[in-house]
């Protein structure tokens, strides 16, 4: 039973480019969460999605950031016109329901040159 | 909304000693409390969890206790080993809500 799959593991972008981070949840999970983590810091909630719906995006910046979880395919976190401050590890987690354990992927390390 | 505090932020113990990390939460509706361990450069991994209808849960050297009245829950690690060194995060949630994570505790087990 495959776990949460994130790709790419590492992504390098130049300022102004777009970054697309992908997350395939565990089999049977329909709840997906995205978190951002800076070195030596905690997990900052960004967005919570269920299939085709954004449930809570209160932690995601209004500009340049968007997320989707289509009926078919992985969830995607998209960052447009990246800036140096976007450099971080982005973790995706999935669960079977909101009060069930969240299982994390290995993360995408985004570096902005 | 829910607010989770976690103490201490750093903890150093001698190998073989016990370690205790405490979290407090604010929302009395919260009913699920997981603990995650994150080693350097790796993903957070669930190590133990507890629901509000239970006061204590144990899994080998790890235990979690919950005091609903005082709204706090604690992680206990006995007979610590160097491989227990990591950052530990607690979280609290209620059905229909997001997890709210604590800021983390960096545990160092000294040989």
mmCIF file with all atom_site columns, C-alpha atoms in Angstrom, chain A residues 11-13 16-22 64 66 76-82 86 90 110 112:
data_model
loop_
_atom_site.group_PDB
_atom_site.id
_atom_site.type_symbol
_atom_site.label_atom_id
_atom_site.label_alt_id
_atom_site.label_comp_id
_atom_site.label_asym_id
_atom_site.label_entity_id
_atom_site.label_seq_id
_atom_site.pdbx_PDB_ins_code
_atom_site.Cartn_x
_atom_site.Cartn_y
_atom_site.Cartn_z
_atom_site.occupancy
_atom_site.B_iso_or_equiv
_atom_site.pdbx_formal_charge
_atom_site.auth_seq_id
_atom_site.auth_comp_id
_atom_site.auth_asym_id
_atom_site.auth_atom_id
_atom_site.pdbx_PDB_model_num
ATOM 1  C CA . UNK A 1 11  ? 12.818 21.725 -7.412  1.00 0.00 ? 11  UNK A CA 1
ATOM 2  C CA . UNK A 1 12  ? 15.003 24.644 -8.386  1.00 0.00 ? 12  UNK A CA 1
ATOM 3  C CA . UNK A 1 13  ? 13.456 27.711 -9.942  1.00 0.00 ? 13  UNK A CA 1
ATOM 4  C CA . UNK A 1 16  ? 9.738  34.939 -11.550 1.00 0.00 ? 16  UNK A CA 1
ATOM 5  C CA . UNK A 1 17  ? 9.234  31.351 -12.740 1.00 0.00 ? 17  UNK A CA 1
ATOM 6  C CA . UNK A 1 18  ? 6.382  29.053 -11.777 1.00 0.00 ? 18  UNK A CA 1
ATOM 7  C CA . UNK A 1 19  ? 6.655  26.089 -9.420  1.00 0.00 ? 19  UNK A CA 1
ATOM 8  C CA . UNK A 1 20  ? 4.276  23.110 -9.542  1.00 0.00 ? 20  UNK A CA 1
ATOM 9  C CA . UNK A 1 21  ? 4.323  20.629 -6.696  1.00 0.00 ? 21  UNK A CA 1
ATOM 10 C CA . UNK A 1 22  ? 2.403  17.374 -6.970  1.00 0.00 ? 22  UNK A CA 1
ATOM 11 C CA . UNK A 1 64  ? 0.654  33.830 -6.430  1.00 0.00 ? 64  UNK A CA 1
ATOM 12 C CA . UNK A 1 66  ? -3.149 28.255 -5.726  1.00 0.00 ? 66  UNK A CA 1
ATOM 13 C CA . UNK A 1 76  ? -1.181 20.346 -7.209  1.00 0.00 ? 76  UNK A CA 1
ATOM 14 C CA . UNK A 1 77  ? 0.208  23.313 -5.323  1.00 0.00 ? 77  UNK A CA 1
ATOM 15 C CA . UNK A 1 78  ? 1.127  26.053 -7.755  1.00 0.00 ? 78  UNK A CA 1
ATOM 16 C CA . UNK A 1 79  ? 3.320  29.037 -7.004  1.00 0.00 ? 79  UNK A CA 1
ATOM 17 C CA . UNK A 1 80  ? 3.497  31.707 -9.664  1.00 0.00 ? 80  UNK A CA 1
ATOM 18 C CA . UNK A 1 81  ? 6.271  34.292 -10.039 1.00 0.00 ? 81  UNK A CA 1
ATOM 19 C CA . UNK A 1 82  ? 8.361  32.718 -7.299  1.00 0.00 ? 82  UNK A CA 1
ATOM 20 C CA . UNK A 1 86  ? 9.248  30.912 -1.271  1.00 0.00 ? 86  UNK A CA 1
ATOM 21 C CA . UNK A 1 90  ? 6.484  21.805 1.161   1.00 0.00 ? 90  UNK A CA 1
ATOM 22 C CA . UNK A 1 110 ? 11.922 24.238 -3.333  1.00 0.00 ? 110 UNK A CA 1
ATOM 23 C CA . UNK A 1 112 ? 14.722 29.798 -5.607  1.00 0.00 ? 112 UNK A CA 1
#
